[in-house]
Amino acid sequence: CFFFLMIRRPPRSTLDRSSAASDVYKRQVSTQSTWDSMKAVAIFVLALFAATYAIKNVADMTELVKDIDCITDKGYDQLLFRGYMSSGQIDPNAKENLVIATDIDCTIYISPCFKCGNPRKQIADTCEAIDGTGFVYRPYIAIEDPRNWPGEPAAHIQFLEELVAEVFAQRKCFDNVRFRSTKFEWEKIMGPEYTKYAGTYLWYTSSDKQRNFNDFKPFGGWTTPLVKQYQQNEQLCDNTLNLDVQGARMAPLKMKLTKAQN
């Protein structure tokens, strides 16, 4: 009895040397093309990120603005004007400043008078004073100087929530609300546990003269600020103003008034 063992060679590739080399070349070209496309996408995403999160120059002031073209030529993208004073009065320059700054992004900040009472009237009076510019604004409410807020946080919270409610009620003037405060002031006035407005934009003040947010410490539920005032009483284009920096996403301060809001 005989047994035959047959060993078959593996099939020979159907590709000759020239076609194999061509295949390798095609794969290299395909890989390079894919890599180039990925780099192009990455560059685009980084450029978009940089544009969206670009640091903005902002200035805030209380006096009547002069030579606004000079301010914008210096690279300032936004202006913040005082609209209501903690003494319980409308800032006499508020509306005129908003009119002068018609062509740039701007808004007001409201320093409420807790001792004066009637928070809704303070907002309504502010709206009446600035009405007629053709825009609705996103104002900052300034919670500052604990000496102006006698009593307990519970009363301060009630006062603040009425302020905010009236901001939203005055649709012909205002759209949304923002806050200006510091960790010390907010926790002293509103209490360390009050975080109701953590989802809004925050502007805080500092005297460190650093154009960054490295000194920020979370408070009131805010973990990231929108704006920082870093230098006070600077001279710029014949104006005395404070310098600020904005480093978050695009956050316009005003919008055109619509018929529905009027």
CSV table of C-alpha atoms in Angstrom, one decimal, residues 57-251:
chain,number,residue,atom,x,y,z
A,57,ASN,CA,-10.6,94.9,24.2
A,58,VAL,CA,-13.4,96.5,26.2
A,59,ALA,CA,-13.6,99.8,28.1
A,60,ASP,CA,-16.1,101.1,30.6
A,61,MET,CA,-16.8,104.6,31.6
A,62,THR,CA,-19.1,107.0,33.5
A,63,GLU,CA,-18.4,110.3,31.7
A,64,LEU,CA,-19.7,111.5,28.3
A,65,VAL,CA,-17.6,109.7,25.7
A,66,LYS,CA,-15.4,111.8,23.4
A,67,ASP,CA,-13.8,110.9,20.1
A,68,ILE,CA,-15.3,107.5,19.8
A,69,ASP,CA,-13.6,106.9,16.5
A,70,CYS,CA,-10.3,107.2,18.2
A,71,ILE,CA,-11.3,104.6,20.8
A,72,THR,CA,-12.3,102.1,18.2
A,73,ASP,CA,-9.2,102.9,16.2
A,74,LYS,CA,-7.2,101.9,19.3
A,75,GLY,CA,-8.8,98.4,19.0
A,76,TYR,CA,-11.6,98.6,21.6
A,77,ASP,CA,-14.5,96.4,20.4
A,78,GLN,CA,-17.1,97.1,23.1
A,79,LEU,CA,-18.0,99.9,25.5
A,80,LEU,CA,-19.9,99.7,28.8
A,81,PHE,CA,-21.6,102.8,30.1
A,82,ARG,CA,-23.1,103.5,33.5
A,83,GLY,CA,-26.9,103.7,33.2
A,84,TYR,CA,-28.1,103.9,36.8
A,85,MET,CA,-26.1,105.1,39.9
A,86,SER,CA,-26.1,103.6,43.4
A,87,SER,CA,-27.3,107.0,44.7
A,88,GLY,CA,-30.7,106.2,43.1
A,89,GLN,CA,-30.4,108.4,40.0
A,90,ILE,CA,-30.1,107.9,36.3
A,91,ASP,CA,-26.7,108.6,34.9
A,92,PRO,CA,-27.2,111.8,32.9
A,93,ASN,CA,-24.8,110.6,30.2
A,94,ALA,CA,-26.4,107.2,29.7
A,95,LYS,CA,-28.6,107.8,26.6
A,96,GLU,CA,-26.3,110.2,24.9
A,97,ASN,CA,-23.4,107.7,25.2
A,98,LEU,CA,-25.5,104.9,23.7
A,99,VAL,CA,-26.5,107.2,20.8
A,100,ILE,CA,-22.9,108.2,20.2
A,101,ALA,CA,-21.9,104.6,20.2
A,102,THR,CA,-24.6,103.5,17.8
A,103,ASP,CA,-22.2,101.9,15.4
A,104,ILE,CA,-20.3,99.8,17.9
A,105,ASP,CA,-21.3,97.1,20.4
A,106,CYS,CA,-22.2,98.7,23.7
A,107,THR,CA,-24.6,98.4,26.7
A,108,ILE,CA,-25.1,99.9,30.2
A,109,TYR,CA,-24.5,98.7,33.7
A,110,ILE,CA,-26.9,99.4,36.5
A,111,SER,CA,-25.7,100.0,40.0
A,112,PRO,CA,-28.9,99.6,42.0
A,113,CYS,CA,-29.8,101.5,45.1
A,114,PHE,CA,-30.9,99.0,47.7
A,115,LYS,CA,-31.5,101.7,50.4
A,116,CYS,CA,-33.9,103.5,48.0
A,117,GLY,CA,-36.2,100.4,47.7
A,118,ASN,CA,-38.6,99.8,44.8
A,119,PRO,CA,-36.3,97.9,42.6
A,120,ARG,CA,-38.8,97.6,39.7
A,121,LYS,CA,-39.1,101.3,39.5
A,122,GLN,CA,-35.3,101.7,39.2
A,123,ILE,CA,-35.3,99.4,36.2
A,124,ALA,CA,-38.4,101.0,34.7
A,125,ASP,CA,-36.9,104.5,35.1
A,126,THR,CA,-33.6,103.3,33.5
A,127,CYS,CA,-35.6,102.0,30.5
A,128,GLU,CA,-37.5,105.2,30.1
A,129,ALA,CA,-34.3,107.2,30.2
A,130,ILE,CA,-32.6,105.3,27.4
A,131,ASP,CA,-35.6,104.4,25.3
A,132,GLY,CA,-35.5,105.5,21.7
A,133,THR,CA,-32.1,104.5,20.6
A,134,GLY,CA,-33.4,101.8,18.3
A,135,PHE,CA,-31.7,99.0,20.2
A,136,VAL,CA,-32.4,96.6,23.1
A,137,TYR,CA,-29.5,96.1,25.5
A,138,ARG,CA,-28.2,93.3,27.6
A,139,PRO,CA,-27.4,95.2,30.8
A,140,TYR,CA,-25.1,94.3,33.6
A,141,ILE,CA,-26.4,94.6,37.2
A,142,ALA,CA,-23.6,95.6,39.5
A,143,ILE,CA,-23.7,93.9,42.9
A,144,GLU,CA,-20.9,96.0,44.6
A,145,ASP,CA,-19.9,97.7,47.8
A,146,PRO,CA,-21.5,95.9,50.8
A,147,ARG,CA,-21.8,99.2,52.6
A,148,ASN,CA,-24.7,100.1,50.3
A,149,TRP,CA,-26.5,96.8,51.2
A,150,PRO,CA,-27.4,96.9,54.9
A,151,GLY,CA,-29.3,94.0,56.4
A,152,GLU,CA,-29.3,90.3,55.6
A,153,PRO,CA,-28.8,88.4,52.3
A,154,ALA,CA,-32.4,87.2,52.2
A,155,ALA,CA,-33.6,90.8,51.7
A,156,HIS,CA,-30.9,91.5,49.2
A,157,ILE,CA,-31.9,88.4,47.2
A,158,GLN,CA,-35.5,89.4,47.1
A,159,PHE,CA,-34.5,92.9,45.9
A,160,LEU,CA,-32.2,91.5,43.2
A,161,GLU,CA,-34.8,89.0,41.9
A,162,GLU,CA,-37.3,91.9,41.5
A,163,LEU,CA,-34.7,93.8,39.6
A,164,VAL,CA,-34.1,90.9,37.2
A,165,ALA,CA,-37.8,90.3,36.8
A,166,GLU,CA,-38.3,93.9,35.7
A,167,VAL,CA,-35.4,93.8,33.3
A,168,PHE,CA,-37.2,91.0,31.5
A,169,ALA,CA,-40.5,92.9,31.7
A,170,GLN,CA,-39.0,95.9,29.9
A,171,ARG,CA,-38.7,94.3,26.5
A,172,LYS,CA,-38.5,97.5,24.6
A,173,CYS,CA,-35.2,98.3,26.3
A,174,PHE,CA,-33.6,95.1,27.6
A,175,ASP,CA,-32.9,91.5,26.4
A,176,ASN,CA,-31.5,89.2,29.0
A,177,VAL,CA,-29.3,90.2,32.0
A,178,ARG,CA,-25.7,89.9,33.1
A,179,PHE,CA,-23.9,90.7,36.4
A,180,ARG,CA,-20.9,92.6,37.6
A,181,SER,CA,-19.4,91.7,41.0
A,182,THR,CA,-16.4,90.2,42.8
A,183,LYS,CA,-16.2,87.1,45.0
A,184,PHE,CA,-16.0,89.2,48.2
A,185,GLU,CA,-18.8,91.5,47.3
A,186,TRP,CA,-21.2,88.8,46.0
A,187,GLU,CA,-20.7,86.5,49.0
A,188,LYS,CA,-21.0,89.4,51.4
A,189,ILE,CA,-24.2,90.8,49.9
A,190,MET,CA,-25.9,87.7,48.5
A,191,GLY,CA,-24.3,85.0,50.6
A,192,PRO,CA,-21.9,82.3,49.6
A,193,GLU,CA,-24.6,79.7,48.7
A,194,TYR,CA,-26.7,81.9,46.3
A,195,THR,CA,-26.1,80.6,42.8
A,196,LYS,CA,-29.4,81.3,40.9
A,197,TYR,CA,-27.7,83.3,38.1
A,198,ALA,CA,-24.7,81.1,37.5
A,199,GLY,CA,-25.8,80.5,33.9
A,200,THR,CA,-25.5,84.2,33.0
A,201,TYR,CA,-22.4,86.2,32.0
A,202,LEU,CA,-20.2,87.6,34.6
A,203,TRP,CA,-18.0,90.7,34.6
A,204,TYR,CA,-15.6,91.1,37.6
A,205,THR,CA,-13.3,93.8,38.6
A,206,SER,CA,-9.6,93.5,39.6
A,207,SER,CA,-6.7,95.9,40.2
A,208,ASP,CA,-4.0,93.5,39.2
A,209,LYS,CA,-3.4,95.2,35.9
A,210,GLN,CA,-3.1,91.8,34.2
A,211,ARG,CA,-4.9,91.3,30.9
A,212,ASN,CA,-5.9,87.7,31.7
A,213,PHE,CA,-8.2,85.8,34.0
A,214,ASN,CA,-5.6,84.0,36.1
A,215,ASP,CA,-6.7,85.7,39.3
A,216,PHE,CA,-10.4,84.6,39.0
A,217,LYS,CA,-11.8,82.5,41.8
A,218,PRO,CA,-15.2,80.9,41.4
A,219,PHE,CA,-18.2,82.3,43.2
A,220,GLY,CA,-22.0,82.4,42.9
A,221,GLY,CA,-21.9,79.3,40.8
A,222,TRP,CA,-19.7,81.1,38.1
A,223,THR,CA,-16.7,79.1,37.1
A,224,THR,CA,-15.7,81.2,34.1
A,225,PRO,CA,-16.1,85.0,33.7
A,226,LEU,CA,-16.8,86.8,30.5
A,227,VAL,CA,-15.2,90.2,31.2
A,228,LYS,CA,-12.6,91.4,33.6
A,229,GLN,CA,-11.9,95.0,34.5
A,230,TYR,CA,-8.1,95.0,35.1
A,231,GLN,CA,-7.1,98.7,35.1
A,232,GLN,CA,-8.8,101.8,36.3
A,233,ASN,CA,-8.7,105.5,35.5
A,234,GLU,CA,-6.7,105.3,32.3
A,235,GLN,CA,-6.5,108.2,29.8
A,236,LEU,CA,-7.5,107.2,26.3
A,237,CYS,CA,-8.5,109.6,23.4
A,238,ASP,CA,-9.3,112.4,25.9
A,239,ASN,CA,-11.4,110.1,28.0
A,240,THR,CA,-10.9,108.8,31.5
A,241,LEU,CA,-12.0,105.2,31.5
A,242,ASN,CA,-11.4,101.7,32.8
A,243,LEU,CA,-9.8,99.0,30.8
A,244,ASP,CA,-11.4,95.6,30.5
A,245,VAL,CA,-10.8,92.3,28.6
A,246,GLN,CA,-13.3,89.8,27.3
A,247,GLY,CA,-12.1,86.3,26.6
A,248,ALA,CA,-15.1,84.1,26.0
A,249,ARG,CA,-17.4,83.3,23.1
A,250,MET,CA,-19.1,86.0,21.1
A,251,ALA,CA,-21.5,87.8,23.3
